[in-house]
């Protein structure tokens, strides 16, 4: 059965990193954000309980780094109960095949994301012409072919619950990808946003490197539906999260988060939507 698991043909190592790569932040006692090159993974669960899930699966060829971050936090030979995906872009599933083979745990994603995770559909090609910096320019090298997780990947439950993430619910936040989801816990207003919005200008290589904190819409070179993305940001802002871990950039909390999200909603057209690019000028939508 393992032979059915594979990455797309365009799978490759991406030469981009940040000063935070290899470091982790405990946002809450049961919420840990760890940076792999330029993307974050999240470990949800208290270290004392040894029960946790992994949200997203890092960059290509990062399995060993993810395993050592997990074992450092939860002890040798720890394995998550499940891997839960915000979406299936290459930088969120980069190590997932090695991890699934090692741990033999289920993967959950929104049902609209499943075609990209079961070898059926390619993502839209990134837009190197979009307004933005070097990361946008290098985006044609980013893998878009579907990976295949076969029957290891399952749809998230339709009742909004998240397997093994008690008290969290998933929220459909499309725009950046059709089946993009974020995770929210009402009791402490903790949000795992994925790429619905991010806290770094992900298009600019030097800002990615320094991780300078600045609220931003989803990464521009890979966001085909700006109208849906705007609705998703509004939905998340309305929850008034107290803590947010985003797919890219450092975690943000408190007043800075509240004010930044408000500003992103109010000024979405200027902050998030690019001035030009194929997803705003052309017919692709
Ligand atoms: Zn993405
Ligand atoms: Zn991403």
Tab-separated table of C-alpha atoms and ligand atoms in Angstrom:
chain	number	residue	atom	x	y	z
A	1	UNK	CA	0.000	0.000	0.000
A	2	UNK	CA	2.927	2.323	0.651
A	3	UNK	CA	3.792	2.376	-3.022
A	4	UNK	CA	0.704	4.430	-3.664
A	5	UNK	CA	2.166	7.336	-1.708
A	6	UNK	CA	4.164	9.754	-3.811
A	7	UNK	CA	5.050	13.390	-4.344
A	8	UNK	CA	4.393	15.167	-7.643
A	9	UNK	CA	7.006	14.992	-10.394
A	10	UNK	CA	7.984	18.613	-9.794
A	11	UNK	CA	8.802	17.995	-6.114
A	12	UNK	CA	12.103	19.633	-5.196
A	13	UNK	CA	14.128	21.367	-2.508
A	14	UNK	CA	13.418	25.114	-2.341
A	15	UNK	CA	16.428	27.322	-1.530
A	16	UNK	CA	14.800	29.932	0.703
A	17	UNK	CA	15.111	30.312	4.427
A	18	UNK	CA	14.652	32.669	7.370
A	19	UNK	CA	16.446	33.498	10.588
A	20	UNK	CA	13.688	31.691	12.489
A	21	UNK	CA	14.255	28.390	10.683
A	22	UNK	CA	14.792	25.632	13.220
A	23	UNK	CA	13.346	27.567	16.141
A	24	UNK	CA	10.083	27.138	17.995
A	25	UNK	CA	7.731	29.373	19.969
A	26	UNK	CA	5.368	28.179	22.682
A	27	UNK	CA	2.363	30.410	22.068
A	28	UNK	CA	0.274	28.630	24.712
A	29	UNK	CA	1.192	25.624	26.878
A	30	UNK	CA	-0.456	23.313	24.331
A	31	UNK	CA	0.280	25.308	21.195
A	32	UNK	CA	3.752	25.270	19.723
A	33	UNK	CA	4.817	26.899	16.474
A	34	UNK	CA	7.994	25.681	14.785
A	35	UNK	CA	9.572	27.219	11.696
A	36	UNK	CA	10.902	25.082	8.849
A	37	UNK	CA	12.867	27.382	6.501
A	38	UNK	CA	10.050	29.773	5.545
A	39	UNK	CA	6.906	27.990	6.748
A	40	UNK	CA	5.429	27.103	10.131
A	41	UNK	CA	4.162	23.826	11.491
A	42	UNK	CA	2.068	23.687	14.659
A	43	UNK	CA	2.067	21.086	17.423
A	44	UNK	CA	-1.240	21.043	19.258
A	45	UNK	CA	-1.233	19.215	22.579
A	46	UNK	CA	0.305	19.512	26.016
A	47	UNK	CA	3.802	17.982	26.304
A	48	UNK	CA	2.842	16.317	29.615
A	49	UNK	CA	-0.070	14.453	28.028
A	50	UNK	CA	2.036	13.118	25.124
A	51	UNK	CA	-1.059	13.396	22.964
A	52	UNK	CA	-0.805	15.831	20.114
A	53	UNK	CA	-1.430	16.468	16.450
A	54	UNK	CA	0.752	18.006	13.800
A	55	UNK	CA	-0.796	20.809	11.771
A	56	UNK	CA	0.844	21.029	8.321
A	57	UNK	CA	3.949	19.204	7.226
A	58	UNK	CA	6.685	21.668	6.297
A	59	UNK	CA	8.968	22.119	3.319
A	60	UNK	CA	10.281	19.423	0.979
A	61	UNK	CA	13.054	17.318	2.574
A	62	UNK	CA	12.321	18.560	6.098
A	63	UNK	CA	11.053	15.307	7.674
A	64	UNK	CA	14.096	14.835	9.906
A	65	UNK	CA	13.881	18.375	11.246
A	66	UNK	CA	10.191	17.965	12.002
A	67	UNK	CA	10.765	14.634	13.748
A	68	UNK	CA	13.531	16.073	15.931
A	69	UNK	CA	11.425	19.127	16.854
A	70	UNK	CA	8.620	16.777	17.864
A	71	UNK	CA	10.871	14.438	19.835
A	72	UNK	CA	12.446	17.370	21.620
A	73	UNK	CA	9.029	18.542	22.765
A	74	UNK	CA	7.216	15.252	23.335
A	75	UNK	CA	10.039	12.761	23.933
A	76	UNK	CA	11.805	10.075	21.884
A	77	UNK	CA	9.691	8.112	19.402
A	78	UNK	CA	6.670	10.381	19.899
A	79	UNK	CA	4.171	10.377	17.130
A	80	UNK	CA	1.120	12.567	16.563
A	81	UNK	CA	-2.404	11.141	16.574
A	82	UNK	CA	-2.950	12.665	13.147
A	83	UNK	CA	-1.650	15.209	10.668
A	84	UNK	CA	-4.168	17.957	9.967
A	85	UNK	CA	-3.709	20.180	6.923
A	86	UNK	CA	-4.722	23.792	6.454
A	87	UNK	CA	-4.270	23.194	2.714
A	88	UNK	CA	-2.125	21.165	0.336
A	89	UNK	CA	0.429	23.622	-1.062
A	90	UNK	CA	3.953	22.212	-1.403
A	91	UNK	CA	5.247	24.152	1.616
A	92	UNK	CA	2.557	22.642	3.856
A	93	UNK	CA	2.900	19.019	2.713
A	94	UNK	CA	6.641	19.009	1.950
A	95	UNK	CA	7.594	16.177	4.307
A	96	UNK	CA	4.249	14.453	4.621
A	97	UNK	CA	5.000	11.225	2.727
A	98	UNK	CA	8.034	10.417	4.899
A	99	UNK	CA	6.045	11.303	8.013
A	100	UNK	CA	3.008	9.201	7.091
A	101	UNK	CA	5.243	6.248	6.244
A	102	UNK	CA	7.095	6.580	9.529
A	103	UNK	CA	4.105	7.080	11.811
A	104	UNK	CA	1.278	5.484	9.835
A	105	UNK	CA	-1.193	8.107	11.047
A	106	UNK	CA	-4.232	9.527	9.230
A	107	UNK	CA	-4.165	12.886	7.457
A	108	UNK	CA	-7.221	15.153	7.451
A	109	UNK	CA	-8.015	17.988	5.038
A	110	UNK	CA	-11.080	19.765	3.697
A	111	UNK	CA	-12.844	17.680	1.067
A	112	UNK	CA	-12.266	20.381	-1.598
A	113	UNK	CA	-8.528	20.002	-1.039
A	114	UNK	CA	-8.539	16.227	-1.520
A	115	UNK	CA	-8.030	16.239	-5.335
A	116	UNK	CA	-4.636	17.926	-4.752
A	117	UNK	CA	-3.693	15.321	-2.177
A	118	UNK	CA	-4.780	12.224	-4.055
A	119	UNK	CA	-2.948	12.704	-7.347
A	120	UNK	CA	-5.914	14.112	-9.259
A	121	UNK	CA	-5.553	17.886	-9.766
A	122	UNK	CA	-2.626	20.327	-10.069
A	123	UNK	CA	-2.776	23.672	-8.300
A	124	UNK	CA	-2.957	26.759	-10.499
A	125	UNK	CA	0.544	27.790	-11.610
A	126	UNK	CA	2.043	30.508	-9.385
A	127	UNK	CA	2.162	34.025	-10.802
A	128	UNK	CA	5.723	35.382	-11.140
A	129	UNK	CA	4.382	38.606	-12.703
A	130	UNK	CA	2.402	39.586	-9.621
A	131	UNK	CA	3.262	42.803	-7.771
A	132	UNK	CA	5.841	41.737	-5.185
A	133	UNK	CA	9.425	40.735	-4.574
A	134	UNK	CA	11.887	37.918	-5.193
A	135	UNK	CA	9.779	35.125	-3.735
A	136	UNK	CA	7.116	35.926	-6.327
A	137	UNK	CA	9.779	35.956	-9.051
A	138	UNK	CA	11.078	32.537	-8.007
A	139	UNK	CA	7.588	31.080	-7.651
A	140	UNK	CA	7.590	29.243	-11.018
A	141	UNK	CA	9.955	26.732	-9.397
A	142	UNK	CA	7.391	25.909	-6.706
A	143	UNK	CA	5.818	22.466	-7.036
A	144	UNK	CA	2.139	22.454	-8.073
A	145	UNK	CA	1.668	18.822	-9.094
A	146	UNK	CA	-0.633	16.877	-6.784
A	147	UNK	CA	0.872	14.531	-4.260
A	148	UNK	CA	-0.836	11.234	-3.580
A	149	UNK	CA	-1.643	10.191	-0.046
A	150	UNK	CA	-4.052	7.508	-1.244
A	151	UNK	CA	-6.452	6.399	1.447
A	152	UNK	CA	-4.307	7.888	4.216
A	153	UNK	CA	-6.047	11.228	3.686
A	154	UNK	CA	-9.624	11.702	4.850
A	155	UNK	CA	-12.053	14.618	4.778
A	156	UNK	CA	-12.504	16.690	7.924
A	157	UNK	CA	-15.771	15.803	9.705
A	158	UNK	CA	-18.721	17.782	8.344
A	159	UNK	CA	-19.827	18.788	11.870
A	160	UNK	CA	-16.892	21.213	12.156
A	161	UNK	CA	-14.955	19.194	14.708
A	162	UNK	CA	-11.268	18.459	14.258
A	163	UNK	CA	-10.084	14.913	14.988
A	164	UNK	CA	-7.821	14.798	18.082
A	165	UNK	CA	-7.999	18.583	18.490
A	166	UNK	CA	-10.640	18.807	21.210
A	167	UNK	CA	-12.327	22.207	21.495
A	168	UNK	CA	-11.076	23.339	18.106
A	169	UNK	CA	-13.365	23.722	15.110
A	170	UNK	CA	-12.371	24.072	11.480
A	171	UNK	CA	-13.495	27.061	9.479
A	172	UNK	CA	-13.576	27.022	5.688
A	173	UNK	CA	-11.379	29.924	4.547
A	174	UNK	CA	-11.042	29.548	0.746
A	175	UNK	CA	-9.425	31.982	-1.689
A	176	UNK	CA	-5.777	31.026	-1.297
A	177	UNK	CA	-6.832	27.469	-2.188
A	178	UNK	CA	-10.323	25.973	-2.628
A	179	UNK	CA	-10.263	23.784	0.459
A	180	UNK	CA	-8.237	26.027	2.722
A	181	UNK	CA	-9.245	25.814	6.397
A	182	UNK	CA	-8.295	27.562	9.634
A	183	UNK	CA	-8.722	26.190	13.161
A	184	UNK	CA	-10.266	28.107	16.054
A	185	UNK	CA	-10.690	27.380	19.752
A	186	UNK	CA	-13.476	29.464	21.274
A	187	UNK	CA	-12.465	29.199	24.928
A	188	UNK	CA	-9.172	31.079	24.548
A	189	UNK	CA	-9.686	32.439	21.025
A	190	UNK	CA	-6.617	30.692	19.663
A	191	UNK	CA	-6.440	30.663	15.872
A	192	UNK	CA	-4.351	28.582	13.507
A	193	UNK	CA	-4.877	30.555	10.326
A	194	UNK	CA	-2.793	28.687	7.739
A	195	UNK	CA	-2.246	31.019	4.781
A	196	UNK	CA	-5.667	32.761	5.000
A	197	UNK	CA	-3.597	35.706	6.199
A	198	UNK	CA	0.054	35.792	7.239
A	199	UNK	CA	2.213	38.013	9.449
A	200	UNK	CA	5.047	38.590	7.007
A	201	UNK	CA	5.231	40.030	3.507
A	202	UNK	CA	5.820	36.584	2.048
A	203	UNK	CA	6.536	37.904	-1.447
A	204	UNK	CA	9.773	39.623	-0.396
A	205	UNK	CA	12.822	37.441	0.184
A	206	UNK	CA	14.507	39.826	2.637
A	207	UNK	CA	11.339	40.253	4.694
A	208	UNK	CA	10.902	36.500	4.732
A	209	UNK	CA	14.524	36.168	5.839
A	210	UNK	CA	14.258	38.675	8.682
A	211	UNK	CA	10.644	37.701	9.526
A	212	UNK	CA	9.803	41.369	10.067
A	213	UNK	CA	6.253	41.297	11.443
A	214	UNK	CA	3.618	42.885	9.250
A	215	UNK	CA	0.046	41.746	8.618
A	216	UNK	CA	-0.543	40.600	5.080
A	217	UNK	CA	-3.125	38.786	2.993
A	218	UNK	CA	-2.330	35.314	1.682
A	219	UNK	CA	0.881	34.942	-0.385
A	220	UNK	CA	0.098	36.785	-3.634
A	221	UNK	CA	1.873	34.541	-6.132
A	222	UNK	CA	-0.317	31.578	-5.126
A	223	UNK	CA	-3.704	33.135	-4.449
A	224	UNK	CA	-6.116	32.762	-7.375
A	225	UNK	CA	-9.382	34.002	-5.801
A	226	UNK	CA	-9.119	37.387	-4.077
A	227	UNK	CA	-12.858	37.853	-3.517
A	228	UNK	CA	-13.092	34.580	-1.600
A	229	UNK	CA	-9.890	35.410	0.256
A	230	UNK	CA	-11.363	38.727	1.404
A	231	UNK	CA	-14.466	36.990	2.751
A	232	UNK	CA	-12.263	34.498	4.587
A	233	UNK	CA	-10.248	37.252	6.254
A	234	UNK	CA	-13.487	38.951	7.336
A	235	UNK	CA	-14.707	35.674	8.798
A	236	UNK	CA	-11.532	35.279	10.852
A	237	UNK	CA	-11.461	38.913	11.995
A	238	UNK	CA	-15.042	38.574	13.239
A	239	UNK	CA	-13.871	35.848	15.645
A	240	UNK	CA	-11.611	38.426	17.350
A	241	UNK	CA	-8.792	35.933	17.911
A	242	UNK	CA	-6.427	36.554	20.832
A	243	UNK	CA	-3.593	34.429	19.454
A	244	UNK	CA	-2.813	33.617	15.836
A	245	UNK	CA	-0.299	31.232	14.353
A	246	UNK	CA	-0.074	31.742	10.602
A	247	UNK	CA	1.526	29.604	7.916
A	248	UNK	CA	4.245	32.192	7.409
A	249	UNK	CA	5.655	34.773	9.810
A	250	UNK	CA	5.867	34.908	13.575
A	251	UNK	CA	2.846	34.266	15.821
A	252	UNK	CA	0.886	37.412	16.706
A	253	UNK	CA	-1.315	38.113	19.713
A	254	UNK	CA	-3.274	40.635	21.752
A	255	UNK	CA	-3.907	44.185	20.638
A	256	UNK	CA	-1.370	44.011	17.834
A	257	UNK	CA	-3.310	41.092	16.340
A	258	UNK	CA	-6.725	42.719	16.837
A	259	UNK	CA	-5.598	46.021	15.326
A	260	UNK	CA	-3.683	44.398	12.483
A	261	UNK	CA	-6.596	42.171	11.483
A	262	UNK	CA	-8.998	45.122	11.611
A	263	UNK	CA	-6.641	47.069	9.363
A	264	UNK	CA	-6.343	44.133	6.964
A	265	UNK	CA	-10.141	43.945	6.665
A	266	UNK	CA	-10.534	47.724	6.263
A	267	UNK	CA	-7.721	48.082	3.758
A	268	UNK	CA	-7.835	44.682	2.085
A	269	UNK	CA	-7.640	46.130	-1.416
A	270	UNK	CA	-4.411	47.989	-0.683
A	271	UNK	CA	-2.730	45.652	1.800
A	272	UNK	CA	-3.609	42.256	0.356
A	273	UNK	CA	-4.714	42.441	-3.252
A	274	UNK	CA	-1.804	43.021	-5.659
A	275	UNK	CA	-1.907	46.034	-7.978
A	276	UNK	CA	-1.252	43.767	-10.927
A	277	UNK	CA	-0.858	40.098	-11.718
A	278	UNK	CA	-2.657	37.400	-13.626
A	279	UNK	CA	-5.157	36.683	-10.846
A	280	UNK	CA	-6.328	40.303	-10.817
A	281	UNK	CA	-5.904	41.422	-14.455
A	282	UNK	CA	-6.725	38.344	-16.454
A	283	UNK	CA	-9.613	35.977	-16.731
A	284	UNK	CA	-8.251	33.472	-14.284
A	285	UNK	CA	-10.247	33.746	-11.184
B	1	LIG	ZN1	-0.321	28.238	0.624
B	2	LIG	ZN1	2.256	28.635	2.579
